[in-house]
PDB file of C-alpha atoms in Angstrom:
ATOM      1  CA  LYS A  16       0.000   0.000   0.000  1.00 63.00           C
ATOM      2  CA  ALA A  17       1.590   3.263  -1.126  1.00 79.00           C
ATOM      3  CA  GLY A  18       2.144   5.921   1.493  1.00 92.00           C
ATOM      4  CA  VAL A  19       1.505   9.632   1.361  1.00 96.00           C
ATOM      5  CA  THR A  20       3.379  11.278  -1.462  1.00 97.00           C
ATOM      6  CA  GLN A  21       4.328  14.922  -1.696  1.00 97.00           C
ATOM      7  CA  THR A  22       5.695  16.844  -4.639  1.00 97.00           C
ATOM      8  CA  PRO A  23       8.009  18.467  -5.138  1.00 97.00           C
ATOM      9  CA  ARG A  24      10.381  17.344  -2.417  1.00 96.00           C
ATOM     10  CA  TYR A  25      12.505  20.468  -2.607  1.00 97.00           C
ATOM     11  CA  LEU A  26      11.688  23.959  -3.794  1.00 96.00           C
ATOM     12  CA  ILE A  27      13.576  27.244  -3.884  1.00 98.00           C
ATOM     13  CA  LYS A  28      11.658  30.478  -4.375  1.00 97.00           C
ATOM     14  CA  THR A  29      12.315  34.169  -3.888  1.00 97.00           C
ATOM     15  CA  ARG A  30      10.406  36.625  -1.750  1.00 97.00           C
ATOM     16  CA  GLY A  31       7.154  37.785  -3.237  1.00 97.00           C
ATOM     17  CA  GLN A  32       6.632  34.704  -5.369  1.00 98.00           C
ATOM     18  CA  GLN A  33       3.921  32.174  -4.814  1.00 98.00           C
ATOM     19  CA  VAL A  34       4.200  28.411  -4.540  1.00 98.00           C
ATOM     20  CA  THR A  35       1.914  25.401  -4.842  1.00 98.00           C
ATOM     21  CA  LEU A  36       2.639  22.137  -3.081  1.00 98.00           C
ATOM     22  CA  SER A  37       0.897  18.869  -3.815  1.00 98.00           C
ATOM     23  CA  CYS A  38      -0.099  15.930  -1.652  1.00 98.00           C
ATOM     24  CA  SER A  39      -1.536  12.553  -2.614  1.00 98.00           C
ATOM     25  CA  PRO A  40      -3.023  10.733   0.385  1.00 97.00           C
ATOM     26  CA  ILE A  41      -3.039   7.018   1.032  1.00 96.00           C
ATOM     27  CA  SER A  42      -5.623   5.298  -1.132  1.00 95.00           C
ATOM     28  CA  GLY A  43      -9.005   5.403   0.588  1.00 93.00           C
ATOM     29  CA  HIS A  44      -8.076   8.229   2.941  1.00 94.00           C
ATOM     30  CA  ARG A  45     -10.316  11.250   2.567  1.00 94.00           C
ATOM     31  CA  SER A  46      -8.795  13.620   5.095  1.00 94.00           C
ATOM     32  CA  VAL A  47      -5.674  15.615   4.330  1.00 96.00           C
ATOM     33  CA  SER A  48      -3.991  17.912   6.831  1.00 95.00           C
ATOM     34  CA  TRP A  49      -1.091  20.263   6.264  1.00 97.00           C
ATOM     35  CA  TYR A  50       1.593  21.212   8.754  1.00 97.00           C
ATOM     36  CA  GLN A  51       4.520  23.588   8.790  1.00 97.00           C
ATOM     37  CA  GLN A  52       7.683  22.411  10.538  1.00 95.00           C
ATOM     38  CA  THR A  53      10.460  24.829  11.472  1.00 94.00           C
ATOM     39  CA  PRO A  54      13.297  24.614  14.004  1.00 88.00           C
ATOM     40  CA  GLY A  55      11.949  27.634  15.864  1.00 85.00           C
ATOM     41  CA  GLN A  56       8.225  26.883  16.008  1.00 87.00           C
ATOM     42  CA  GLY A  57       8.203  23.125  15.653  1.00 90.00           C
ATOM     43  CA  LEU A  58       5.210  21.435  14.051  1.00 93.00           C
ATOM     44  CA  GLN A  59       2.254  23.707  13.494  1.00 93.00           C
ATOM     45  CA  PHE A  60      -1.124  22.802  12.040  1.00 93.00           C
ATOM     46  CA  LEU A  61      -2.130  24.736   8.947  1.00 96.00           C
ATOM     47  CA  PHE A  62      -5.478  23.271   7.885  1.00 93.00           C
ATOM     48  CA  GLU A  63      -7.420  20.101   7.235  1.00 94.00           C
ATOM     49  CA  TYR A  64      -9.515  19.169   4.244  1.00 95.00           C
ATOM     50  CA  PHE A  65     -12.155  16.475   4.069  1.00 94.00           C
ATOM     51  CA  SER A  66     -14.471  15.798   1.159  1.00 92.00           C
ATOM     52  CA  GLU A  67     -13.167  18.879  -0.639  1.00 94.00           C
ATOM     53  CA  THR A  68     -14.089  21.134   2.295  1.00 94.00           C
ATOM     54  CA  GLN A  69     -11.807  22.860   4.756  1.00 93.00           C
ATOM     55  CA  ARG A  70     -12.781  21.443   8.138  1.00 90.00           C
ATOM     56  CA  ASN A  71     -10.225  22.968  10.467  1.00 87.00           C
ATOM     57  CA  LYS A  72      -7.780  25.843  10.231  1.00 90.00           C
ATOM     58  CA  GLY A  73      -4.738  26.781  12.262  1.00 91.00           C
ATOM     59  CA  ASN A  74      -3.464  30.222  13.090  1.00 91.00           C
ATOM     60  CA  PHE A  75      -1.790  31.197   9.831  1.00 95.00           C
ATOM     61  CA  PRO A  76      -2.318  34.279   7.646  1.00 96.00           C
ATOM     62  CA  GLY A  77      -4.567  34.207   4.616  1.00 95.00           C
ATOM     63  CA  ARG A  78      -1.521  33.898   2.340  1.00 97.00           C
ATOM     64  CA  PHE A  79      -1.702  30.204   3.154  1.00 98.00           C
ATOM     65  CA  SER A  80      -4.546  28.456   1.403  1.00 97.00           C
ATOM     66  CA  GLY A  81      -5.403  25.030   0.188  1.00 97.00           C
ATOM     67  CA  ARG A  82      -7.885  22.917  -1.624  1.00 97.00           C
ATOM     68  CA  GLN A  83      -8.825  19.309  -2.053  1.00 97.00           C
ATOM     69  CA  PHE A  84      -9.959  17.571  -5.171  1.00 97.00           C
ATOM     70  CA  SER A  85     -12.600  14.884  -5.631  1.00 96.00           C
ATOM     71  CA  ASN A  86      -9.910  12.182  -5.631  1.00 95.00           C
ATOM     72  CA  SER A  87      -8.771  13.472  -2.187  1.00 96.00           C
ATOM     73  CA  ARG A  88      -5.514  14.860  -3.539  1.00 97.00           C
ATOM     74  CA  SER A  89      -4.735  18.216  -1.989  1.00 98.00           C
ATOM     75  CA  GLU A  90      -2.751  21.281  -2.861  1.00 98.00           C
ATOM     76  CA  MET A  91      -1.440  24.007  -0.625  1.00 98.00           C
ATOM     77  CA  ASN A  92      -0.661  27.471  -1.913  1.00 98.00           C
ATOM     78  CA  VAL A  93       1.414  30.181  -0.322  1.00 98.00           C
ATOM     79  CA  SER A  94       1.265  33.607  -1.931  1.00 96.00           C
ATOM     80  CA  THR A  95       3.637  36.548  -1.533  1.00 97.00           C
ATOM     81  CA  LEU A  96       6.340  34.414   0.001  1.00 98.00           C
ATOM     82  CA  GLU A  97       8.325  35.738   2.939  1.00 97.00           C
ATOM     83  CA  LEU A  98      11.697  34.603   4.230  1.00 97.00           C
ATOM     84  CA  GLY A  99       9.967  33.194   7.307  1.00 96.00           C
ATOM     85  CA  ASP A 100       7.964  30.814   5.156  1.00 97.00           C
ATOM     86  CA  SER A 101      11.072  28.695   4.691  1.00 97.00           C
ATOM     87  CA  ALA A 102      10.128  25.400   6.274  1.00 97.00           C
ATOM     88  CA  LEU A 103       9.337  21.758   5.786  1.00 97.00           C
ATOM     89  CA  TYR A 104       5.693  21.447   4.773  1.00 98.00           C
ATOM     90  CA  LEU A 105       4.159  18.155   5.758  1.00 97.00           C
ATOM     91  CA  CYS A 106       0.989  16.578   4.567  1.00 97.00           C
ATOM     92  CA  ALA A 107      -0.818  13.928   6.586  1.00 95.00           C
ATOM     93  CA  SER A 108      -3.708  11.738   5.516  1.00 95.00           C
ATOM     94  CA  ALA A 109      -6.358   9.936   7.543  1.00 91.00           C
ATOM     95  CA  TRP A 110      -9.503   7.923   6.928  1.00 90.00           C
ATOM     96  CA  SER A 111     -11.828  10.670   7.998  1.00 83.00           C
ATOM     97  CA  SER A 112     -11.912  14.139   9.491  1.00 81.00           C
ATOM     98  CA  GLY A 113     -10.785  14.098  13.079  1.00 75.00           C
ATOM     99  CA  SER A 114      -9.208  10.662  12.855  1.00 78.00           C
ATOM    100  CA  HIS A 115      -6.536  10.458  15.477  1.00 77.00           C
ATOM    101  CA  GLU A 116      -4.235   8.279  13.436  1.00 84.00           C
ATOM    102  CA  GLN A 117      -2.575  10.315  10.745  1.00 89.00           C
ATOM    103  CA  PHE A 118       0.043   9.188   8.260  1.00 92.00           C
ATOM    104  CA  PHE A 119       2.602  11.777   7.268  1.00 94.00           C
ATOM    105  CA  GLY A 120       4.318  12.218   3.944  1.00 96.00           C
ATOM    106  CA  PRO A 121       8.047  13.001   3.620  1.00 95.00           C
ATOM    107  CA  GLY A 122       7.389  16.706   3.249  1.00 97.00           C
ATOM    108  CA  THR A 123       8.354  19.451   0.837  1.00 97.00           C
ATOM    109  CA  ARG A 124      11.372  21.498   1.853  1.00 97.00           C
ATOM    110  CA  LEU A 125      10.676  25.111   0.829  1.00 98.00           C
ATOM    111  CA  THR A 126      13.477  27.643   0.881  1.00 97.00           C
ATOM    112  CA  VAL A 127      12.645  31.297   0.336  1.00 98.00           C
ATOM    113  CA  LEU A 128      15.555  33.521  -0.683  1.00 97.00           C
TER     114      LEU A 128
ATOM    115  CA  GLN B  20       1.403  30.029  23.901  1.00 51.00           C
ATOM    116  CA  GLN B  21       2.954  26.605  24.101  1.00 59.00           C
ATOM    117  CA  GLN B  22       0.320  24.192  25.289  1.00 87.00           C
ATOM    118  CA  VAL B  23       2.555  21.127  25.276  1.00 94.00           C
ATOM    119  CA  LYS B  24       6.009  21.467  26.794  1.00 95.00           C
ATOM    120  CA  GLN B  25       8.523  18.771  25.903  1.00 96.00           C
ATOM    121  CA  SER B  26      11.861  18.036  27.520  1.00 96.00           C
ATOM    122  CA  PRO B  27      14.694  17.495  27.114  1.00 97.00           C
ATOM    123  CA  GLN B  28      15.474  19.156  23.810  1.00 95.00           C
ATOM    124  CA  SER B  29      18.227  16.623  23.172  1.00 97.00           C
ATOM    125  CA  LEU B  30      19.195  13.336  24.728  1.00 97.00           C
ATOM    126  CA  ILE B  31      22.234  11.106  24.397  1.00 98.00           C
ATOM    127  CA  VAL B  32      21.970   7.535  25.613  1.00 98.00           C
ATOM    128  CA  GLN B  33      24.235   4.533  25.426  1.00 98.00           C
ATOM    129  CA  LYS B  34      23.061   1.422  23.636  1.00 97.00           C
ATOM    130  CA  GLY B  35      21.001  -0.694  25.980  1.00 97.00           C
ATOM    131  CA  GLY B  36      20.056   2.235  28.187  1.00 98.00           C
ATOM    132  CA  ILE B  37      16.669   3.745  28.885  1.00 98.00           C
ATOM    133  CA  SER B  38      15.612   6.909  27.064  1.00 98.00           C
ATOM    134  CA  ILE B  39      13.023   9.047  28.825  1.00 98.00           C
ATOM    135  CA  ILE B  40      11.244  12.003  27.238  1.00 98.00           C
ATOM    136  CA  ASN B  41       8.721  14.062  29.153  1.00 98.00           C
ATOM    137  CA  CYS B  42       5.783  16.221  28.148  1.00 98.00           C
ATOM    138  CA  ALA B  43       3.466  18.442  30.133  1.00 97.00           C
ATOM    139  CA  TYR B  44       0.200  19.917  28.963  1.00 95.00           C
ATOM    140  CA  GLU B  45      -2.161  22.613  30.151  1.00 92.00           C
ATOM    141  CA  ASN B  46      -5.457  22.014  28.424  1.00 89.00           C
ATOM    142  CA  THR B  47      -7.517  19.519  30.420  1.00 89.00           C
ATOM    143  CA  ALA B  48      -9.725  18.976  27.367  1.00 88.00           C
ATOM    144  CA  PHE B  49      -6.959  17.003  25.663  1.00 91.00           C
ATOM    145  CA  ASP B  50      -7.998  13.364  25.401  1.00 90.00           C
ATOM    146  CA  TYR B  51      -5.496  11.780  23.041  1.00 91.00           C
ATOM    147  CA  PHE B  52      -1.745  11.814  23.468  1.00 94.00           C
ATOM    148  CA  PRO B  53       0.353  10.379  20.632  1.00 93.00           C
ATOM    149  CA  TRP B  54       4.088  10.153  20.227  1.00 96.00           C
ATOM    150  CA  TYR B  55       5.728  10.476  16.836  1.00 95.00           C
ATOM    151  CA  GLN B  56       9.147   9.405  15.622  1.00 97.00           C
ATOM    152  CA  GLN B  57      10.827  11.311  12.839  1.00 96.00           C
ATOM    153  CA  PHE B  58      13.965  10.301  10.972  1.00 95.00           C
ATOM    154  CA  PRO B  59      15.921  12.825   8.871  1.00 91.00           C
ATOM    155  CA  GLY B  60      14.299  13.368   5.512  1.00 88.00           C
ATOM    156  CA  LYS B  61      11.088  11.644   6.576  1.00 91.00           C
ATOM    157  CA  GLY B  62       7.774  12.750   7.936  1.00 93.00           C
ATOM    158  CA  PRO B  63       6.769  11.927  11.510  1.00 94.00           C
ATOM    159  CA  ALA B  64       5.410   8.432  12.068  1.00 94.00           C
ATOM    160  CA  LEU B  65       2.971   7.513  14.819  1.00 92.00           C
ATOM    161  CA  LEU B  66       4.834   5.453  17.387  1.00 95.00           C
ATOM    162  CA  ILE B  67       2.410   4.914  20.241  1.00 94.00           C
ATOM    163  CA  ALA B  68      -0.548   6.763  21.719  1.00 93.00           C
ATOM    164  CA  ILE B  69      -2.528   6.825  24.945  1.00 93.00           C
ATOM    165  CA  ARG B  70      -5.845   8.111  26.229  1.00 91.00           C
ATOM    166  CA  PRO B  71      -6.203   9.564  29.751  1.00 89.00           C
ATOM    167  CA  ASP B  72      -8.276   6.654  31.052  1.00 91.00           C
ATOM    168  CA  VAL B  73      -5.148   4.491  31.319  1.00 92.00           C
ATOM    169  CA  SER B  74      -1.932   5.214  33.184  1.00 94.00           C
ATOM    170  CA  GLU B  75       0.428   3.184  31.035  1.00 96.00           C
ATOM    171  CA  LYS B  76       0.619   1.654  27.597  1.00 96.00           C
ATOM    172  CA  LYS B  77       3.390  -0.563  26.345  1.00 96.00           C
ATOM    173  CA  GLU B  78       4.248  -1.599  22.809  1.00 95.00           C
ATOM    174  CA  GLY B  79       7.458  -3.545  22.536  1.00 96.00           C
ATOM    175  CA  ARG B  80      10.310  -1.464  23.901  1.00 97.00           C
ATOM    176  CA  PHE B  81       8.188   1.702  23.951  1.00 97.00           C
ATOM    177  CA  THR B  82       6.057   2.659  26.944  1.00 97.00           C
ATOM    178  CA  ILE B  83       3.913   5.717  27.597  1.00 96.00           C
ATOM    179  CA  SER B  84       3.328   6.666  31.208  1.00 96.00           C
ATOM    180  CA  PHE B  85       0.448   9.054  31.859  1.00 95.00           C
ATOM    181  CA  ASN B  86      -0.221  11.096  34.998  1.00 95.00           C
ATOM    182  CA  LYS B  87      -3.567  12.809  34.614  1.00 93.00           C
ATOM    183  CA  SER B  88      -3.451  14.731  37.890  1.00 93.00           C
ATOM    184  CA  ALA B  89      -0.041  16.170  37.094  1.00 95.00           C
ATOM    185  CA  LYS B  90      -0.976  16.689  33.444  1.00 95.00           C
ATOM    186  CA  GLN B  91       2.199  14.968  32.356  1.00 96.00           C
ATOM    187  CA  PHE B  92       3.056  12.056  30.119  1.00 97.00           C
ATOM    188  CA  SER B  93       6.321  10.485  29.154  1.00 98.00           C
ATOM    189  CA  LEU B  94       7.861   8.118  26.643  1.00 98.00           C
ATOM    190  CA  HIS B  95      10.239   5.439  27.832  1.00 98.00           C
ATOM    191  CA  ILE B  96      12.402   3.572  25.343  1.00 98.00           C
ATOM    192  CA  MET B  97      13.821   0.478  26.941  1.00 98.00           C
ATOM    193  CA  ASP B  98      17.023  -1.169  25.671  1.00 98.00           C
ATOM    194  CA  SER B  99      17.679   1.827  23.407  1.00 98.00           C
ATOM    195  CA  GLN B 100      19.301   0.970  20.083  1.00 98.00           C
ATOM    196  CA  PRO B 101      21.278   3.097  17.593  1.00 97.00           C
ATOM    197  CA  GLY B 102      18.357   2.655  15.185  1.00 97.00           C
ATOM    198  CA  ASP B 103      16.179   4.556  17.664  1.00 98.00           C
ATOM    199  CA  SER B 104      18.215   7.696  16.982  1.00 98.00           C
ATOM    200  CA  ALA B 105      15.610  10.144  15.718  1.00 97.00           C
ATOM    201  CA  THR B 106      13.548  13.125  16.776  1.00 96.00           C
ATOM    202  CA  TYR B 107      10.567  12.336  18.965  1.00 97.00           C
ATOM    203  CA  PHE B 108       7.491  14.535  19.260  1.00 96.00           C
ATOM    204  CA  CYS B 109       4.735  14.323  21.787  1.00 96.00           C
ATOM    205  CA  ALA B 110       1.347  15.719  20.889  1.00 95.00           C
ATOM    206  CA  ALA B 111      -2.060  16.289  22.382  1.00 94.00           C
ATOM    207  CA  ARG B 112      -5.470  16.536  20.863  1.00 89.00           C
ATOM    208  CA  SER B 113      -9.001  16.989  22.089  1.00 83.00           C
ATOM    209  CA  GLY B 114     -12.174  15.503  20.718  1.00 71.00           C
ATOM    210  CA  GLY B 115     -13.709  18.947  20.536  1.00 66.00           C
ATOM    211  CA  SER B 116     -10.917  20.367  18.418  1.00 67.00           C
ATOM    212  CA  TYR B 117      -9.219  18.187  15.900  1.00 72.00           C
ATOM    213  CA  ILE B 118      -6.242  20.508  15.776  1.00 80.00           C
ATOM    214  CA  PRO B 119      -3.273  18.726  17.363  1.00 85.00           C
ATOM    215  CA  THR B 120      -0.710  20.524  19.469  1.00 91.00           C
ATOM    216  CA  PHE B 121       2.848  19.273  19.254  1.00 93.00           C
ATOM    217  CA  GLY B 122       5.778  19.498  21.613  1.00 94.00           C
ATOM    218  CA  ARG B 123       8.972  21.042  20.242  1.00 94.00           C
ATOM    219  CA  GLY B 124      10.670  17.673  19.826  1.00 95.00           C
ATOM    220  CA  THR B 125      13.549  15.762  21.387  1.00 97.00           C
ATOM    221  CA  SER B 126      16.579  14.758  19.381  1.00 97.00           C
ATOM    222  CA  LEU B 127      17.662  11.334  20.613  1.00 98.00           C
ATOM    223  CA  ILE B 128      21.092   9.932  19.853  1.00 98.00           C
ATOM    224  CA  VAL B 129      21.860   6.393  20.927  1.00 98.00           C
ATOM    225  CA  HIS B 130      25.577   5.628  20.911  1.00 96.00           C
ATOM    226  CA  PRO B 131      26.625   2.090  19.977  1.00 92.00           C
TER     227      PRO B 131
END
């Protein structure tokens, strides 16, 4: 059974640009959550999508947005990139919204110059 | 506001020793406490989890001890092995809010 896949694995952008990250959940999983991981702030929840609807949202500015498609694949978009957005962005999938057991992907390492 | 405080930040243990990582929480609404293990270049993986109605849960060499009155829980790794070298995160989650709160992580190094 394939795990959670994230693309791209590495990304370098400059300030002011925007970026789109992609996540394919485990087959059959309908919930996708996104997290930001940095050395300073640790793991922080961004948002969760279930059945193409955002179900939960963390405390991040509106520059961070996402969406989920009918096949449960999800994308996360960050507009007007700032240096502080440099981080590892993790996607986690679960059977349903609120499921305690989440399976994380390897992450996308975003560097903003 | 850090709702889950994890310590120590780093830990060095000899092979065969016991690794102990502690977490303390503030929100009494938390009802699920998982531990994650993360290797470099990988995402976190669920290691073991506990609910507050039990005081201890053991899976192989990994044990969670839970003290509800003190609002603390800890991970014990018995017979630590070099392959256990990773970063460990505790987390807490409540049924009312599906947003998990993570500790800052502990970098564990097990020397052979």
